[in-house]
Amino acid sequence: MRTRARTTGPRTPDPRTAVWLVCLGTGFVTLVDQSMVGVVVPALRADLHASATQVQWILATYSLTFGLALVPAGRLGDVLGRRSLHLGGFAVFAAAAVLSATAQDAWTVVLARALQGLGAGVVNPQVHGTLQAVFRGPERARAFAGYSVATACSSACGPLLGGLLTGLGGPHLGWRLVLAANIPLAALLLPVAARHLPRTARRPLPRGGLDLPGSVVVAAVTVCLLLPFTTGRATVAVAVPCVLAAVVLTAVLRWWERRAASPLLVPDLFRRPDFALGTGVAMCVFGAVLALGMLQVLVLQSGLGLSAFDAGLVLLPAAVASGVCAALSARLVVRWGRRLVVVSTLVATASVTAEALLLPALPTHAVLVASLTAAVSSAAVGAVISPNQVLTLQHAPVAVAGVAAGLFQLSQRVAAAVAVPVATGAYLVGAPGAPGPAHLRVFSHLALGCAGLLLVSAGLAHAALRAERQGIGSLLGRGPSPAPRGSSDSSACSSASNSAQLSSPGPGSRSGSTGDHANPH
């Protein structure tokens, strides 16, 4: 009996590739928008005759509404499904971009920026939750590494793209081109997202509903923490009462969440050392790195007399090094686990300390020293952000992945919102008006503070590593996560099986596994 040889046809593309690209593109668009806007403020202010107060609100409202939306949107995505919120939030973001680019007065731009921040805050937890649900094991590390590369590119490309469009359009059209730059990208991504984002069954509302009181208190805490810093009014008389109010509201929130039938902030997340300590690492790293980046720009321009373009060229190797190491970290985190975060934060601490000490000691070589040390510290930070995110969120059950991602991102935004204006204000107060060595000394003191924050992050990462070695959490999902209070048993079981399996292909590769997470369709 003749047997027919088995033929294999062409391999069909993995649908997860499109999901991954949509998530990366969405993250890039929503983050590059913020980095471009600062470049166009002078032209926008002159063309619309905006007051200083209006300019402050134009710059602040995006960050403020972004932070406000993160945790509630993560909760809604966990319960109602992430696809609809992803599409809806991104549509609001794109529509608000049209409104801001066609505005005829400054308050319209303020409103549009608020709506854009709201849309970005709604869509970003869905991006993280989708990556968490669709990929697992080493694939998840590679997926989040790609996301980190996209965010690094957005930080590097934003100011350059903003400056280019402003120059091409001139003083009247240039700022409108910058505010409209994301419209074509959004128009391209929206239909792809509508076609490829996984459809998930809507979960029944948990007992106790969506915890609206908890959402209101979280929003109030966020406003108290972000408002004085994002609006440029971080004086002692304003900041201290806001911080005290945030502390009181946090105590109220903790009291309420212990009694809520379905708490917004799942208590089991904070009882896990990998989540609590990893979130602390993210806060310290983001606060230190963003504050240091602003200090480097100030010292290169105000202290050494470089132009904005030349300062960007000096720091360009740092942006490239961060992106390259973020891409390589996907493989390294599978082999090293949390040791990679510990070692990388220590390297970043050493590099920032060297920059702080060498810059005033070698003023004639300050530009070279700044470029080299910034490249080393940025490379180390590139090997921290994505692995720490994977290791922190890996055990969050899929049923609460959106809330976990929202809390994680909110912690980063709060740290940046506090650290950047504090460091900038201290530099501007301490440095003289004319360029000179005094600027280098002020930079040195503040940079040592940033190095201290990085050292704290290394200590937190080491504490998480010790807890992991003692059996509290494990590398890349080996071991089930506990079911959070308020989630269904089926969701917890699904999460445990999701985190317990490992697969070797990277994002976009064909996997032999089956199930909802392997095939979103």
PDB file of C-alpha atoms in Angstrom, residues 83-317:
ATOM      1  CA  ARG A  83     -10.375  45.567  23.279  1.00  0.00           C
ATOM      2  CA  SER A  84     -13.261  48.040  23.469  1.00  0.00           C
ATOM      3  CA  LEU A  85     -11.435  50.305  25.920  1.00  0.00           C
ATOM      4  CA  HIS A  86      -8.284  50.183  23.804  1.00  0.00           C
ATOM      5  CA  LEU A  87     -10.192  51.251  20.694  1.00  0.00           C
ATOM      6  CA  GLY A  88     -12.297  53.824  22.525  1.00  0.00           C
ATOM      7  CA  GLY A  89      -9.385  55.417  24.361  1.00  0.00           C
ATOM      8  CA  PHE A  90      -7.264  55.572  21.218  1.00  0.00           C
ATOM      9  CA  ALA A  91     -10.154  57.106  19.248  1.00  0.00           C
ATOM     10  CA  VAL A  92     -10.532  59.824  21.904  1.00  0.00           C
ATOM     11  CA  PHE A  93      -6.777  60.433  21.752  1.00  0.00           C
ATOM     12  CA  ALA A  94      -6.868  60.843  17.952  1.00  0.00           C
ATOM     13  CA  ALA A  95      -9.981  63.065  17.953  1.00  0.00           C
ATOM     14  CA  ALA A  96      -8.440  65.317  20.597  1.00  0.00           C
ATOM     15  CA  ALA A  97      -5.296  65.620  18.450  1.00  0.00           C
ATOM     16  CA  VAL A  98      -7.471  67.003  15.641  1.00  0.00           C
ATOM     17  CA  LEU A  99      -9.069  69.452  18.079  1.00  0.00           C
ATOM     18  CA  SER A 100      -5.725  70.698  19.410  1.00  0.00           C
ATOM     19  CA  ALA A 101      -4.178  71.084  15.952  1.00  0.00           C
ATOM     20  CA  THR A 102      -7.119  73.197  14.713  1.00  0.00           C
ATOM     21  CA  ALA A 103      -7.617  75.255  17.894  1.00  0.00           C
ATOM     22  CA  GLN A 104      -8.051  78.989  17.581  1.00  0.00           C
ATOM     23  CA  ASP A 105      -7.446  79.876  21.233  1.00  0.00           C
ATOM     24  CA  ALA A 106      -5.280  78.606  24.077  1.00  0.00           C
ATOM     25  CA  TRP A 107      -8.094  77.270  26.277  1.00  0.00           C
ATOM     26  CA  THR A 108      -9.224  75.010  23.444  1.00  0.00           C
ATOM     27  CA  VAL A 109      -5.714  73.545  23.368  1.00  0.00           C
ATOM     28  CA  VAL A 110      -5.910  73.016  27.148  1.00  0.00           C
ATOM     29  CA  LEU A 111      -9.204  71.131  26.739  1.00  0.00           C
ATOM     30  CA  ALA A 112      -7.839  69.071  23.850  1.00  0.00           C
ATOM     31  CA  ARG A 113      -4.690  68.150  25.765  1.00  0.00           C
ATOM     32  CA  ALA A 114      -6.823  67.074  28.730  1.00  0.00           C
ATOM     33  CA  LEU A 115      -8.875  64.805  26.459  1.00  0.00           C
ATOM     34  CA  GLN A 116      -5.721  63.416  24.848  1.00  0.00           C
ATOM     35  CA  GLY A 117      -4.256  62.581  28.245  1.00  0.00           C
ATOM     36  CA  LEU A 118      -7.523  60.917  29.221  1.00  0.00           C
ATOM     37  CA  GLY A 119      -7.480  58.782  26.057  1.00  0.00           C
ATOM     38  CA  ALA A 120      -3.828  57.859  26.595  1.00  0.00           C
ATOM     39  CA  GLY A 121      -4.518  56.981  30.230  1.00  0.00           C
ATOM     40  CA  VAL A 122      -7.394  54.719  29.196  1.00  0.00           C
ATOM     41  CA  VAL A 123      -5.474  52.895  26.464  1.00  0.00           C
ATOM     42  CA  ASN A 124      -2.117  52.294  28.171  1.00  0.00           C
ATOM     43  CA  PRO A 125      -3.307  49.852  30.869  1.00  0.00           C
ATOM     44  CA  GLN A 126      -5.021  47.899  28.090  1.00  0.00           C
ATOM     45  CA  VAL A 127      -1.708  47.661  26.231  1.00  0.00           C
ATOM     46  CA  HIS A 128       0.017  46.227  29.292  1.00  0.00           C
ATOM     47  CA  GLY A 129      -2.888  43.937  30.106  1.00  0.00           C
ATOM     48  CA  THR A 130      -3.052  42.643  26.532  1.00  0.00           C
ATOM     49  CA  LEU A 131       0.668  41.856  26.455  1.00  0.00           C
ATOM     50  CA  GLN A 132       0.252  40.175  29.830  1.00  0.00           C
ATOM     51  CA  ALA A 133      -2.614  38.010  28.581  1.00  0.00           C
ATOM     52  CA  VAL A 134      -1.412  37.120  25.072  1.00  0.00           C
ATOM     53  CA  PHE A 135       2.234  36.282  25.864  1.00  0.00           C
ATOM     54  CA  ARG A 136       3.758  34.235  28.644  1.00  0.00           C
ATOM     55  CA  GLY A 137       7.108  33.000  29.872  1.00  0.00           C
ATOM     56  CA  PRO A 138      10.146  34.146  27.856  1.00  0.00           C
ATOM     57  CA  GLU A 139       7.780  35.436  25.147  1.00  0.00           C
ATOM     58  CA  ARG A 140       6.393  37.942  27.622  1.00  0.00           C
ATOM     59  CA  ALA A 141       9.897  39.193  28.404  1.00  0.00           C
ATOM     60  CA  ARG A 142      10.551  39.746  24.699  1.00  0.00           C
ATOM     61  CA  ALA A 143       7.184  41.447  24.227  1.00  0.00           C
ATOM     62  CA  PHE A 144       7.812  43.928  27.036  1.00  0.00           C
ATOM     63  CA  ALA A 145      11.382  44.459  25.828  1.00  0.00           C
ATOM     64  CA  GLY A 146       9.968  45.569  22.484  1.00  0.00           C
ATOM     65  CA  TYR A 147       7.628  47.918  24.324  1.00  0.00           C
ATOM     66  CA  SER A 148      10.602  49.388  26.214  1.00  0.00           C
ATOM     67  CA  VAL A 149      12.444  49.953  22.926  1.00  0.00           C
ATOM     68  CA  ALA A 150       9.377  51.767  21.568  1.00  0.00           C
ATOM     69  CA  THR A 151       9.219  54.033  24.615  1.00  0.00           C
ATOM     70  CA  ALA A 152      12.959  54.729  24.416  1.00  0.00           C
ATOM     71  CA  CYS A 153      12.564  55.658  20.749  1.00  0.00           C
ATOM     72  CA  SER A 154       9.664  57.964  21.605  1.00  0.00           C
ATOM     73  CA  SER A 155      11.822  59.843  24.121  1.00  0.00           C
ATOM     74  CA  ALA A 156      14.666  60.175  21.625  1.00  0.00           C
ATOM     75  CA  CYS A 157      12.562  61.008  18.559  1.00  0.00           C
ATOM     76  CA  GLY A 158      10.044  63.367  20.151  1.00  0.00           C
ATOM     77  CA  PRO A 159      12.167  66.519  20.544  1.00  0.00           C
ATOM     78  CA  LEU A 160      13.933  65.979  17.203  1.00  0.00           C
ATOM     79  CA  LEU A 161      10.670  65.409  15.321  1.00  0.00           C
ATOM     80  CA  GLY A 162       9.036  68.353  17.075  1.00  0.00           C
ATOM     81  CA  GLY A 163      11.903  70.652  16.162  1.00  0.00           C
ATOM     82  CA  LEU A 164      11.902  69.477  12.541  1.00  0.00           C
ATOM     83  CA  LEU A 165       8.150  70.021  12.067  1.00  0.00           C
ATOM     84  CA  THR A 166       8.301  73.403  13.774  1.00  0.00           C
ATOM     85  CA  GLY A 167      11.083  74.484  11.442  1.00  0.00           C
ATOM     86  CA  LEU A 168       9.251  73.240   8.353  1.00  0.00           C
ATOM     87  CA  GLY A 169       5.931  74.872   9.234  1.00  0.00           C
ATOM     88  CA  GLY A 170       7.207  78.151  10.556  1.00  0.00           C
ATOM     89  CA  PRO A 171       5.904  80.083  13.559  1.00  0.00           C
ATOM     90  CA  HIS A 172       2.206  79.908  12.618  1.00  0.00           C
ATOM     91  CA  LEU A 173       1.864  76.412  11.112  1.00  0.00           C
ATOM     92  CA  GLY A 174       4.720  74.538  12.764  1.00  0.00           C
ATOM     93  CA  TRP A 175       3.115  73.997  16.176  1.00  0.00           C
ATOM     94  CA  ARG A 176      -0.078  72.783  14.486  1.00  0.00           C
ATOM     95  CA  LEU A 177       1.939  70.221  12.500  1.00  0.00           C
ATOM     96  CA  VAL A 178       3.481  68.939  15.741  1.00  0.00           C
ATOM     97  CA  LEU A 179       0.110  68.585  17.473  1.00  0.00           C
ATOM     98  CA  ALA A 180      -1.269  66.829  14.380  1.00  0.00           C
ATOM     99  CA  ALA A 181       1.739  64.538  13.883  1.00  0.00           C
ATOM    100  CA  ASN A 182       0.061  61.600  15.620  1.00  0.00           C
ATOM    101  CA  ILE A 183      -3.129  61.738  13.553  1.00  0.00           C
ATOM    102  CA  PRO A 184      -1.757  59.708  10.588  1.00  0.00           C
ATOM    103  CA  LEU A 185      -0.250  57.141  12.957  1.00  0.00           C
ATOM    104  CA  ALA A 186      -3.531  56.823  14.832  1.00  0.00           C
ATOM    105  CA  ALA A 187      -5.461  56.487  11.570  1.00  0.00           C
ATOM    106  CA  LEU A 188      -3.134  53.639  10.592  1.00  0.00           C
ATOM    107  CA  LEU A 189      -3.226  51.834  13.943  1.00  0.00           C
ATOM    108  CA  LEU A 190      -6.944  52.038  14.702  1.00  0.00           C
ATOM    109  CA  PRO A 191      -8.192  49.736  11.901  1.00  0.00           C
ATOM    110  CA  VAL A 192      -5.359  47.270  12.536  1.00  0.00           C
ATOM    111  CA  ALA A 193      -6.244  47.242  16.224  1.00  0.00           C
ATOM    112  CA  ALA A 194      -9.942  46.752  15.445  1.00  0.00           C
ATOM    113  CA  ARG A 195      -9.100  43.736  13.315  1.00  0.00           C
ATOM    114  CA  HIS A 196      -6.438  42.003  15.396  1.00  0.00           C
ATOM    115  CA  LEU A 197      -6.923  42.805  19.077  1.00  0.00           C
ATOM    116  CA  PRO A 198      -8.270  39.701  20.817  1.00  0.00           C
ATOM    117  CA  ARG A 199     -11.955  39.551  21.638  1.00  0.00           C
ATOM    118  CA  THR A 200     -12.552  38.370  25.168  1.00  0.00           C
ATOM    119  CA  ALA A 201     -15.763  37.385  26.824  1.00  0.00           C
ATOM    120  CA  ARG A 202     -17.117  40.052  29.125  1.00  0.00           C
ATOM    121  CA  ARG A 203     -16.811  38.954  32.724  1.00  0.00           C
ATOM    122  CA  PRO A 204     -19.800  39.400  35.031  1.00  0.00           C
ATOM    123  CA  LEU A 205     -19.485  42.369  37.335  1.00  0.00           C
ATOM    124  CA  PRO A 206     -17.894  41.296  40.619  1.00  0.00           C
ATOM    125  CA  ARG A 207     -19.928  41.319  43.783  1.00  0.00           C
ATOM    126  CA  GLY A 208     -19.948  44.909  44.965  1.00  0.00           C
ATOM    127  CA  GLY A 209     -19.639  46.393  41.463  1.00  0.00           C
ATOM    128  CA  LEU A 210     -16.632  48.388  40.262  1.00  0.00           C
ATOM    129  CA  ASP A 211     -15.782  50.071  43.576  1.00  0.00           C
ATOM    130  CA  LEU A 212     -16.655  53.608  42.530  1.00  0.00           C
ATOM    131  CA  PRO A 213     -15.796  55.083  45.969  1.00  0.00           C
ATOM    132  CA  GLY A 214     -12.332  53.573  45.709  1.00  0.00           C
ATOM    133  CA  SER A 215     -11.926  55.019  42.209  1.00  0.00           C
ATOM    134  CA  VAL A 216     -12.896  58.494  43.462  1.00  0.00           C
ATOM    135  CA  VAL A 217     -10.397  58.357  46.319  1.00  0.00           C
ATOM    136  CA  VAL A 218      -7.623  57.091  44.002  1.00  0.00           C
ATOM    137  CA  ALA A 219      -8.362  60.012  41.663  1.00  0.00           C
ATOM    138  CA  ALA A 220      -8.205  62.463  44.590  1.00  0.00           C
ATOM    139  CA  VAL A 221      -4.846  61.059  45.741  1.00  0.00           C
ATOM    140  CA  THR A 222      -3.507  61.317  42.183  1.00  0.00           C
ATOM    141  CA  VAL A 223      -4.613  64.948  41.881  1.00  0.00           C
ATOM    142  CA  CYS A 224      -2.998  65.854  45.208  1.00  0.00           C
ATOM    143  CA  LEU A 225       0.297  64.265  44.157  1.00  0.00           C
ATOM    144  CA  LEU A 226       0.442  65.484  40.569  1.00  0.00           C
ATOM    145  CA  LEU A 227      -1.280  68.880  40.508  1.00  0.00           C
ATOM    146  CA  PRO A 228       1.282  71.060  42.328  1.00  0.00           C
ATOM    147  CA  PHE A 229       4.185  69.553  40.396  1.00  0.00           C
ATOM    148  CA  THR A 230       2.736  69.315  36.882  1.00  0.00           C
ATOM    149  CA  THR A 231       1.445  72.909  36.964  1.00  0.00           C
ATOM    150  CA  GLY A 232       4.792  74.361  38.022  1.00  0.00           C
ATOM    151  CA  ARG A 233       3.501  75.500  41.430  1.00  0.00           C
ATOM    152  CA  ALA A 234       5.515  73.155  43.615  1.00  0.00           C
ATOM    153  CA  THR A 235       6.197  75.758  46.317  1.00  0.00           C
ATOM    154  CA  VAL A 236       6.362  74.653  49.931  1.00  0.00           C
ATOM    155  CA  ALA A 237       3.083  76.432  50.700  1.00  0.00           C
ATOM    156  CA  VAL A 238       1.304  74.452  47.965  1.00  0.00           C
ATOM    157  CA  ALA A 239       3.172  71.130  47.875  1.00  0.00           C
ATOM    158  CA  VAL A 240       3.166  70.355  51.620  1.00  0.00           C
ATOM    159  CA  PRO A 241      -0.643  70.611  52.067  1.00  0.00           C
ATOM    160  CA  CYS A 242      -1.177  68.568  48.898  1.00  0.00           C
ATOM    161  CA  VAL A 243       1.187  65.827  50.062  1.00  0.00           C
ATOM    162  CA  LEU A 244      -0.418  65.771  53.525  1.00  0.00           C
ATOM    163  CA  ALA A 245      -3.854  65.524  51.929  1.00  0.00           C
ATOM    164  CA  ALA A 246      -2.595  62.633  49.790  1.00  0.00           C
ATOM    165  CA  VAL A 247      -1.352  60.833  52.919  1.00  0.00           C
ATOM    166  CA  VAL A 248      -4.718  61.261  54.657  1.00  0.00           C
ATOM    167  CA  LEU A 249      -6.625  60.141  51.561  1.00  0.00           C
ATOM    168  CA  THR A 250      -4.330  57.104  51.233  1.00  0.00           C
ATOM    169  CA  ALA A 251      -5.236  56.103  54.782  1.00  0.00           C
ATOM    170  CA  VAL A 252      -8.920  56.537  53.935  1.00  0.00           C
ATOM    171  CA  LEU A 253      -8.437  54.450  50.791  1.00  0.00           C
ATOM    172  CA  ARG A 254      -6.724  51.684  52.740  1.00  0.00           C
ATOM    173  CA  TRP A 255      -9.577  51.650  55.286  1.00  0.00           C
ATOM    174  CA  TRP A 256     -12.189  51.496  52.544  1.00  0.00           C
ATOM    175  CA  GLU A 257     -10.484  48.837  50.435  1.00  0.00           C
ATOM    176  CA  ARG A 258     -10.354  46.489  53.421  1.00  0.00           C
ATOM    177  CA  ARG A 259     -14.129  46.707  53.669  1.00  0.00           C
ATOM    178  CA  ALA A 260     -15.138  46.861  50.000  1.00  0.00           C
ATOM    179  CA  ALA A 261     -16.838  43.764  48.602  1.00  0.00           C
ATOM    180  CA  SER A 262     -14.820  44.079  45.377  1.00  0.00           C
ATOM    181  CA  PRO A 263     -11.838  46.371  46.063  1.00  0.00           C
ATOM    182  CA  LEU A 264     -10.319  48.379  43.251  1.00  0.00           C
ATOM    183  CA  LEU A 265      -6.793  47.864  44.604  1.00  0.00           C
ATOM    184  CA  VAL A 266      -6.542  44.110  45.053  1.00  0.00           C
ATOM    185  CA  PRO A 267      -4.848  43.574  48.449  1.00  0.00           C
ATOM    186  CA  ASP A 268      -3.067  40.402  47.348  1.00  0.00           C
ATOM    187  CA  LEU A 269      -1.027  42.421  44.838  1.00  0.00           C
ATOM    188  CA  PHE A 270       0.596  44.473  47.594  1.00  0.00           C
ATOM    189  CA  ARG A 271       1.182  41.419  49.767  1.00  0.00           C
ATOM    190  CA  ARG A 272       3.467  39.994  47.084  1.00  0.00           C
ATOM    191  CA  PRO A 273       7.094  41.150  47.465  1.00  0.00           C
ATOM    192  CA  ASP A 274       7.686  40.873  43.702  1.00  0.00           C
ATOM    193  CA  PHE A 275       4.932  43.424  42.975  1.00  0.00           C
ATOM    194  CA  ALA A 276       5.448  45.808  45.907  1.00  0.00           C
ATOM    195  CA  LEU A 277       9.250  45.906  45.698  1.00  0.00           C
ATOM    196  CA  GLY A 278       9.275  45.922  41.887  1.00  0.00           C
ATOM    197  CA  THR A 279       6.945  48.924  41.882  1.00  0.00           C
ATOM    198  CA  GLY A 280       9.302  50.649  44.313  1.00  0.00           C
ATOM    199  CA  VAL A 281      12.207  49.938  41.958  1.00  0.00           C
ATOM    200  CA  ALA A 282      10.269  51.485  39.067  1.00  0.00           C
ATOM    201  CA  MET A 283       9.455  54.603  41.092  1.00  0.00           C
ATOM    202  CA  CYS A 284      13.063  55.209  42.141  1.00  0.00           C
ATOM    203  CA  VAL A 285      14.500  54.483  38.690  1.00  0.00           C
ATOM    204  CA  PHE A 286      12.033  56.683  36.796  1.00  0.00           C
ATOM    205  CA  GLY A 287      12.342  59.543  39.252  1.00  0.00           C
ATOM    206  CA  ALA A 288      16.130  59.424  39.169  1.00  0.00           C
ATOM    207  CA  VAL A 289      16.527  58.928  35.420  1.00  0.00           C
ATOM    208  CA  LEU A 290      14.065  61.603  34.285  1.00  0.00           C
ATOM    209  CA  ALA A 291      15.390  64.117  36.813  1.00  0.00           C
ATOM    210  CA  LEU A 292      18.961  63.353  35.745  1.00  0.00           C
ATOM    211  CA  GLY A 293      18.031  63.751  32.074  1.00  0.00           C
ATOM    212  CA  MET A 294      16.630  67.221  32.743  1.00  0.00           C
ATOM    213  CA  LEU A 295      19.730  68.152  34.760  1.00  0.00           C
ATOM    214  CA  GLN A 296      21.989  66.988  31.926  1.00  0.00           C
ATOM    215  CA  VAL A 297      20.128  69.152  29.422  1.00  0.00           C
ATOM    216  CA  LEU A 298      20.352  72.152  31.763  1.00  0.00           C
ATOM    217  CA  VAL A 299      24.060  71.795  32.484  1.00  0.00           C
ATOM    218  CA  LEU A 300      24.940  71.295  28.814  1.00  0.00           C
ATOM    219  CA  GLN A 301      22.997  74.368  27.725  1.00  0.00           C
ATOM    220  CA  SER A 302      23.137  76.729  30.713  1.00  0.00           C
ATOM    221  CA  GLY A 303      26.456  75.573  32.171  1.00  0.00           C
ATOM    222  CA  LEU A 304      28.494  74.782  29.056  1.00  0.00           C
ATOM    223  CA  GLY A 305      26.765  77.096  26.586  1.00  0.00           C
ATOM    224  CA  LEU A 306      25.702  74.460  24.032  1.00  0.00           C
ATOM    225  CA  SER A 307      22.705  74.964  21.791  1.00  0.00           C
ATOM    226  CA  ALA A 308      19.628  72.776  22.182  1.00  0.00           C
ATOM    227  CA  PHE A 309      20.570  70.868  19.017  1.00  0.00           C
ATOM    228  CA  ASP A 310      24.179  70.291  20.149  1.00  0.00           C
ATOM    229  CA  ALA A 311      22.991  69.146  23.586  1.00  0.00           C
ATOM    230  CA  GLY A 312      20.682  66.666  21.862  1.00  0.00           C
ATOM    231  CA  LEU A 313      23.603  65.300  19.853  1.00  0.00           C
ATOM    232  CA  VAL A 314      25.698  64.877  23.010  1.00  0.00           C
ATOM    233  CA  LEU A 315      22.918  62.814  24.630  1.00  0.00           C
ATOM    234  CA  LEU A 316      21.934  60.896  21.485  1.00  0.00           C
ATOM    235  CA  PRO A 317      24.325  57.963  22.217  1.00  0.00           C
TER     236      PRO A 317
END
